[in-house]
Coordinates of C-alpha atoms and ligand atoms in Angstrom, one line a residue:
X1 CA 1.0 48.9 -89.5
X2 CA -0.7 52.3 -89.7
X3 CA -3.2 53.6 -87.0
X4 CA -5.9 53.6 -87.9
X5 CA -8.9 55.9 -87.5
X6 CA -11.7 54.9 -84.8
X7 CA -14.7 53.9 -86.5
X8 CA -17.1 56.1 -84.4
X9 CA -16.8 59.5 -83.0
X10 CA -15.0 59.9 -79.8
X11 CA -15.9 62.0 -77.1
X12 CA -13.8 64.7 -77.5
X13 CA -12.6 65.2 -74.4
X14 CA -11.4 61.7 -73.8
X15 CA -7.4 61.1 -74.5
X16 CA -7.8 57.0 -73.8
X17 CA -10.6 54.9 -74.3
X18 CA -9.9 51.2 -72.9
X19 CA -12.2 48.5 -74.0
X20 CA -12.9 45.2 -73.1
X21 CA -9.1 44.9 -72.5
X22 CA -7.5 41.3 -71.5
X23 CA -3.9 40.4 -70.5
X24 CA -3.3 37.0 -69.9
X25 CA 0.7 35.8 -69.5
X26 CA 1.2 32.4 -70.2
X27 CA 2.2 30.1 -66.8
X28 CA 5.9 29.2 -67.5
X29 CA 6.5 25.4 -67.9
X30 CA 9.3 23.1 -67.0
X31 CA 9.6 20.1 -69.6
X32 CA 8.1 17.8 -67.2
X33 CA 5.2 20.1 -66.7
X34 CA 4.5 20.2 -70.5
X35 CA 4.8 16.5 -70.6
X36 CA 1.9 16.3 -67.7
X37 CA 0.0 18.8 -69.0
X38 CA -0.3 17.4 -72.2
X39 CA -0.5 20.5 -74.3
X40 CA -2.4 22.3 -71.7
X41 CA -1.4 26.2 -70.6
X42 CA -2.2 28.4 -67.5
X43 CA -2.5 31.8 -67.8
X44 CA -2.0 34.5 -65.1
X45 CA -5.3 36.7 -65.7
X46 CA -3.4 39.9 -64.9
X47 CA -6.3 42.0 -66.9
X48 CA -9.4 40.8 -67.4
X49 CA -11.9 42.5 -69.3
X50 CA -11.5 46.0 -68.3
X51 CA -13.1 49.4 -69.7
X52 CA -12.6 52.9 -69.0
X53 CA -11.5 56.9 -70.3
X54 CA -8.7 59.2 -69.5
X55 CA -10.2 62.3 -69.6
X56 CA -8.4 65.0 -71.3
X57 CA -6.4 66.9 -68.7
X58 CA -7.4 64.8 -65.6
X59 CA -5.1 62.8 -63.1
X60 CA -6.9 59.2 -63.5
X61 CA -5.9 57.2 -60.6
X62 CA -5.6 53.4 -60.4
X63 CA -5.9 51.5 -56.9
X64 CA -5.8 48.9 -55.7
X65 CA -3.9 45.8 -53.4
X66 CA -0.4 44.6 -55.4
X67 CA -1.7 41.8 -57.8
X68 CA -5.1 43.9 -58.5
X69 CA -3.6 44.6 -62.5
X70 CA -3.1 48.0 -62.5
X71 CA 0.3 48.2 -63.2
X72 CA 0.1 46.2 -66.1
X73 CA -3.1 48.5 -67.2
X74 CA -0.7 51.2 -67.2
X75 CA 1.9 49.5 -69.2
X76 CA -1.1 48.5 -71.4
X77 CA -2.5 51.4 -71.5
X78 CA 1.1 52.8 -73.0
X79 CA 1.5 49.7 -74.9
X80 CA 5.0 48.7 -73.3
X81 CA 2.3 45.8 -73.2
X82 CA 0.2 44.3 -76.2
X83 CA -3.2 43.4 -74.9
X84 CA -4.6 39.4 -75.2
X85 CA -8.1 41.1 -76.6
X86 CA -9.9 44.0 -76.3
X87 CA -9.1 47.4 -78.2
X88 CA -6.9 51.0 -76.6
X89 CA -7.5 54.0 -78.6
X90 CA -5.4 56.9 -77.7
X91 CA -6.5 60.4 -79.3
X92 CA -8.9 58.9 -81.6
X93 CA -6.5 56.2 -83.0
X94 CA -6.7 52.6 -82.6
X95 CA -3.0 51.9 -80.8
X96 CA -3.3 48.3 -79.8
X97 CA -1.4 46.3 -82.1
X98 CA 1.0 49.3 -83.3
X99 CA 4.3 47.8 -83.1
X100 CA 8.2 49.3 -84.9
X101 CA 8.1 52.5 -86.0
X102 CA 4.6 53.7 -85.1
X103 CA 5.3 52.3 -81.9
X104 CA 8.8 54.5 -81.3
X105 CA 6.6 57.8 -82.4
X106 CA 3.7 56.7 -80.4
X107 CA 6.5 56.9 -77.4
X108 CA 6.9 61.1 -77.8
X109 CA 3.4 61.1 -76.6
X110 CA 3.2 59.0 -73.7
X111 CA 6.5 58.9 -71.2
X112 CA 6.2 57.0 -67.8
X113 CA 7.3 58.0 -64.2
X114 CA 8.3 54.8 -62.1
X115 CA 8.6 54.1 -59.0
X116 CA 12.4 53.9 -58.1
X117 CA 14.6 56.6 -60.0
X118 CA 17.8 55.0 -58.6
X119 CA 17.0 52.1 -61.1
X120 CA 15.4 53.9 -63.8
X121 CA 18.8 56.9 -64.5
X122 CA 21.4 55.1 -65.7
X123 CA 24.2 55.6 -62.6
X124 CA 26.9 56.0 -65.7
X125 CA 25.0 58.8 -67.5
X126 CA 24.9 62.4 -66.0
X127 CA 21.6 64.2 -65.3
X128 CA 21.6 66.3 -68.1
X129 CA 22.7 63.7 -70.4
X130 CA 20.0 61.2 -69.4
X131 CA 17.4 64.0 -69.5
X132 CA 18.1 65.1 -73.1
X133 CA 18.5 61.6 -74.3
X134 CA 14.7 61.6 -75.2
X135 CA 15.3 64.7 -77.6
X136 CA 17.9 62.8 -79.2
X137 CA 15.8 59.8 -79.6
X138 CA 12.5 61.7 -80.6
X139 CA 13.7 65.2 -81.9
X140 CA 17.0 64.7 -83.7
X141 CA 17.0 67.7 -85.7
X142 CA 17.4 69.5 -82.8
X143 CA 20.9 70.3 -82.6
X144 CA 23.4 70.3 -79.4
X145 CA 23.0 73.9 -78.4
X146 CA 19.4 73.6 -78.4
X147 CA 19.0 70.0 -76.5
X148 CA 21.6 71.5 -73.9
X149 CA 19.3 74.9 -73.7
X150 CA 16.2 72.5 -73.2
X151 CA 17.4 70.5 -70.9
X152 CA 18.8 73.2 -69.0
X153 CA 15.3 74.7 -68.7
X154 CA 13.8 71.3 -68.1
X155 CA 16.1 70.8 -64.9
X156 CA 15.1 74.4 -63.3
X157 CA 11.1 73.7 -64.1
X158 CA 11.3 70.3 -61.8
X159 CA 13.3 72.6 -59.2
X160 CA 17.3 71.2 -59.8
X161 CA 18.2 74.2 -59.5
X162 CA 21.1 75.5 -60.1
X163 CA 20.3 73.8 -63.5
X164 CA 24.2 73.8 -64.2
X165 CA 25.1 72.2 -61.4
X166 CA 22.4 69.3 -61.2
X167 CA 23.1 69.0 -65.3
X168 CA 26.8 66.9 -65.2
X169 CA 25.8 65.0 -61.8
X170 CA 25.1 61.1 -61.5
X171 CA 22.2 59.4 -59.6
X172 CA 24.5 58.9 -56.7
X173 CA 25.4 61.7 -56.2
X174 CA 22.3 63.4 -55.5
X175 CA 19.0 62.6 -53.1
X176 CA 16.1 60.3 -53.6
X177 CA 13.8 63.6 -54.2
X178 CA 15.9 65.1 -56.6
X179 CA 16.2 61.7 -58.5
X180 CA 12.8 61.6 -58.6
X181 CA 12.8 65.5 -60.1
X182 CA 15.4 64.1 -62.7
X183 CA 13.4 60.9 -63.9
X184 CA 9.7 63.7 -64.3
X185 CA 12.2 65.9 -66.0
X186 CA 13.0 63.5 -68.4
X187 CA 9.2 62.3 -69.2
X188 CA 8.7 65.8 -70.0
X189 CA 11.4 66.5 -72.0
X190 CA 9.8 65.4 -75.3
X191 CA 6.4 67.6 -74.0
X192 CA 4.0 64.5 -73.7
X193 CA 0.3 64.4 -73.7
X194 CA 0.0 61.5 -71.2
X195 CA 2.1 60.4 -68.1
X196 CA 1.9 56.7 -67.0
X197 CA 3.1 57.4 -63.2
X198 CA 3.8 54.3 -61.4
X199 CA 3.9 54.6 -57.8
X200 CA 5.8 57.8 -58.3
X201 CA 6.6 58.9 -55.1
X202 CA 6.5 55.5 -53.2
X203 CA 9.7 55.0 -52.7
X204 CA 10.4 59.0 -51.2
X205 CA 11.0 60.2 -48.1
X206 CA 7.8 61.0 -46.3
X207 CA 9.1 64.5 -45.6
X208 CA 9.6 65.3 -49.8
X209 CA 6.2 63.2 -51.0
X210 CA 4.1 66.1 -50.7
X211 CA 6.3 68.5 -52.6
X212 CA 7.0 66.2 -55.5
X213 CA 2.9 66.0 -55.9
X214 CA 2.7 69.8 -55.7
X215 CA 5.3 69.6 -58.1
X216 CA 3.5 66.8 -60.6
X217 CA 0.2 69.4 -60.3
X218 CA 2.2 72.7 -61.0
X219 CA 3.6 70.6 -63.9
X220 CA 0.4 69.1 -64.9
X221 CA -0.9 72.9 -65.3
X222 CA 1.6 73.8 -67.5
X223 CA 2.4 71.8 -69.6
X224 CA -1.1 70.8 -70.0
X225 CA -0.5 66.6 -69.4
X226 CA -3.2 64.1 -68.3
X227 CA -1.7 61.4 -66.0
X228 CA -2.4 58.4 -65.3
X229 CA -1.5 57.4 -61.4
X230 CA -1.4 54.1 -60.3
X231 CA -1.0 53.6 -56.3
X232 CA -2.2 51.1 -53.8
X233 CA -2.6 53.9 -51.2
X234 CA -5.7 55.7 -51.7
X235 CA -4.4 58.4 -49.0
X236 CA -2.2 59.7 -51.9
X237 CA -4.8 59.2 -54.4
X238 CA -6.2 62.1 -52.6
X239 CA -4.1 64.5 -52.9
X240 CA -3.6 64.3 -56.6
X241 CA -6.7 62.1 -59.0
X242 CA -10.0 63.9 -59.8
X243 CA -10.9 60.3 -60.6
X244 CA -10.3 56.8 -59.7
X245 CA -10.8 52.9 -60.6
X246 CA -10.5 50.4 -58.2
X247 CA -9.4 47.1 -59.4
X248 CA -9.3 44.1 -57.3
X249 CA -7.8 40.4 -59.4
X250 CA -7.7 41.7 -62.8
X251 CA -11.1 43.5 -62.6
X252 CA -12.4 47.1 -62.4
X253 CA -14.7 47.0 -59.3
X254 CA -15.8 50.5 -59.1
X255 CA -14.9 54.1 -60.9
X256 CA -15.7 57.2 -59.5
X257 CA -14.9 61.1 -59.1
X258 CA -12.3 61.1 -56.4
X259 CA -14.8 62.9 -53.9
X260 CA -18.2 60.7 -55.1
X261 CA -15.4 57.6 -54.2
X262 CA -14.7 58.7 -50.9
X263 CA -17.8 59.8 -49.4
X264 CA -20.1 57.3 -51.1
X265 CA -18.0 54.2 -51.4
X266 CA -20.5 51.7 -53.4
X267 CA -18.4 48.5 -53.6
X268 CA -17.5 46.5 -50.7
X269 CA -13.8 46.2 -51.5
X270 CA -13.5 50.3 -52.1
X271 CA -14.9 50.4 -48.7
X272 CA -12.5 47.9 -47.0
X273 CA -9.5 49.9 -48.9
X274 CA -11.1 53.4 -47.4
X275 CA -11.0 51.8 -44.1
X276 CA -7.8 51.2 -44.1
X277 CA -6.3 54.7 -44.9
X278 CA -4.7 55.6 -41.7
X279 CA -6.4 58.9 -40.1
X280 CA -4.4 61.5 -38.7
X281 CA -6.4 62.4 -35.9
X282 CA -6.2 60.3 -33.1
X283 CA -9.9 61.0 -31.8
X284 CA -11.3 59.9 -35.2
X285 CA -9.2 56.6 -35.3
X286 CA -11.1 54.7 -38.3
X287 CA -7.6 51.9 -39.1
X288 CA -8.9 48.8 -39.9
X289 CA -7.4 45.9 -41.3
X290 CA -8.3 44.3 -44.4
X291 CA -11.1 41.4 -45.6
X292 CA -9.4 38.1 -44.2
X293 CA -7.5 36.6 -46.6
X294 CA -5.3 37.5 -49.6
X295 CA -5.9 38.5 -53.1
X296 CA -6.7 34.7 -54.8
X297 CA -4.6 32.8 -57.8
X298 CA -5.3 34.9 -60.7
X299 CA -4.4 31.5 -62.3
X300 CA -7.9 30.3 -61.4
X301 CA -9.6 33.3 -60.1
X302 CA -12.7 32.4 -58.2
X303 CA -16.0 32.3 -60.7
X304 CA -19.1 35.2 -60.3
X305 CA -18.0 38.1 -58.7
X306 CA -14.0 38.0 -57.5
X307 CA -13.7 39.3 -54.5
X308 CA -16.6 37.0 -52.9
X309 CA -13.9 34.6 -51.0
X310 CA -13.1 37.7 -48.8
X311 CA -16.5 40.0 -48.9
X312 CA -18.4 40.1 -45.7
X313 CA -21.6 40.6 -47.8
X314 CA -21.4 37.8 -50.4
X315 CA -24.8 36.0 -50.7
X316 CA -25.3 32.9 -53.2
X317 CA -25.4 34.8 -56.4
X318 CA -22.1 36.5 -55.9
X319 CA -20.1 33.0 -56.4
X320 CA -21.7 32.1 -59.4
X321 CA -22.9 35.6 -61.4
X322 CA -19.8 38.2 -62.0
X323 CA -21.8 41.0 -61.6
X324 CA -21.2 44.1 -64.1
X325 CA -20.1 48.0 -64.0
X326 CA -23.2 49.3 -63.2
X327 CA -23.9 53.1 -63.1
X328 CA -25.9 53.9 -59.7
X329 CA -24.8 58.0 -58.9
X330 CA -23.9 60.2 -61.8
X331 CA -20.4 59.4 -62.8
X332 CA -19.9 56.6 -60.6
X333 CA -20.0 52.6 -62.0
X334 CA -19.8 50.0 -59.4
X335 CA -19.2 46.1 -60.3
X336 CA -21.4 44.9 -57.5
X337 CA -24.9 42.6 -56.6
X338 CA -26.0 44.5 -53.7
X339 CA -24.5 48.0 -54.5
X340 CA -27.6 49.4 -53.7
X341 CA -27.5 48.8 -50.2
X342 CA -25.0 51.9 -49.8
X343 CA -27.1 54.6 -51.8
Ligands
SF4_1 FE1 -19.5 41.2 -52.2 FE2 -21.3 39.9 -53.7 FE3 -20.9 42.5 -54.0 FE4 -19.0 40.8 -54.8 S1 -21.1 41.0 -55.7 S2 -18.7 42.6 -53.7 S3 -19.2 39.2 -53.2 S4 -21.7 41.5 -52.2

């Protein structure tokens, strides 16, 4: 299948343009659950109808509770997913239903950053060898003395440095930071345009988070990426996205520039998550703990506007209308009734 062109003109400055995307996974069934159901499937509605950008260059953050979606938007969004519906176009070219070869090449341009680097290096390959691995997969004319050279310079840039010394270690041989350095080194190997990070630094000592975000910033800079950066904790949202969607069940509730979001929180659920960001000072203690209740069936997720089982505000629209992304401040949507209670 070729990519094809996008019928109208994109916005140059967007990389990814989401629309109306859908993941549904079908329930597994045991043979006497087929026999009751009588030819009728559940689906988990991990993504339900969800639009937004990546602006070229920017750190787009996705937060949210675990079971909100947004880890399967990022695997959509570099198609290690295929979406139920809706369309993903990724500089300019319709990538949704790319699959073989397209789909390999497509791979050079987006690389991902998960969460725990122990169980994404192989602990039977060395450092260097996993690093330039991508280079053999995605730039086999290069020859060995050149993949070794790159790899070598790769290693220093993500500070393993010596770069000789960190090249012909294994996973376990070295610390949970400096995995973590290995597994960015090796996205950026193949010089991508976009990096899917997954909970990057979740897994990471406290006293080495920092240090790998300065490091994902200096990185960003120079090798001129656009990340997408998916965390529940909106306290490290902070220190890295210029913007961020909330999602709550499947849904984008609101999407805003990262300062808009935190000083003019529009959506009950954004504010609930704000609350809960822990506050270092102990004379401005703000800690509170979520909405009662936890994140419903996305099996049968509740009708009009999801989050109303749990929202303090929810009047007798909210169960029946799902309320759309509505633009109330400039750059800032919000998927709310009664948004405009917090202007
Ligand atoms: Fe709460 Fe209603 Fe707004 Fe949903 S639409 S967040 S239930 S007030």
């Amino acid at each position: 299948m070729n990519v094809q062109p996008v019928p109208q003109a994109q916005p140059a400055d967007n990389l990814v343009e989401v629309r109306d995307v859908k993941k549904w996974f079908p329930v597994q069934q045991g043979v006497l659950d087929k026999l009751l159901a009588a030819g009728h499937q559940d689906y988990i509605h991990a993504v339900d109808g969800i639009s937004f950008e990546i602006r070229r260059g920017e750190v787009f953050g996705l937060a949210g509770e675990s079971g909100s979606g947004k880890s399967t938007t990022g695997r959509l969004v570099v198609r290690m997913e295929t979406p139920t519906a809706g369309s993903i176009h990724f500089d300019g070219a319709d990538i949704s239903a790319l699959e073989g070869e397209e789909l390999r090449r497509l791979r050079r341009r987006m690389q991902i950053i998960y969460q725990d680097p122990m169980a994404s290096l192989n602990p039977r390959m060395a450092l260097g060898e996993a690093i330039g691995y991508g280079l053999k997969v995605h730039a086999p004319e290069l020859g060995d003395a050149e993949r070794h050279q790159r790899t070598i310079d790769m290693l220093e840039k993500v500070g393993l440095s010596p770069a000789q010394f960190f090249y012909g270690k294994f996973p376990h041989q070295i610390s949970g930071g400096q995995r973590q350095r290995a597994v960015i080194a090796r996205a950026l190997i193949t010089h991508p345009d976009l990096i899917l990070a997954d909970e990057p630094i979740a897994m990471a000592d406290v006293s080495v988070r920092a240090l790998l975000l300065d490091l994902m910033n200096q990185l960003k800079r120079e090798f001129n990426l656009t990340y997408l950066f998916i965390t529940h904790d909106l306290a490290t949202a902070k220190y890295i996205c210029d913007r961020i969607g909330i999602m709550y069940l499947g849904k984008l509730v609101e999407v805003a520039e990262l300062r808009e979001l935190y000083s003019h929180p529009l959506h009950p659920y954004t504010q609930a998550l704000l609350a809960a960001v822990p506050v270092p000072n102990p004379h401005q203690r703000r800690t509170q703990a979520m909405p009662e209740g936890e994140i419903p069936n996305p099996i049968h997720p509740p009708a009009g506007c999801r989050f109303h089982p749990r929202c303090p505000l929810a009047a007798e629209p909210c169960a029946v209308e799902d309320p759309p992304l509505r633009a109330l401040r400039p750059d800032h949507t919000v998927a709310c009734h009664y948004a405009e209670r917090f202007l």
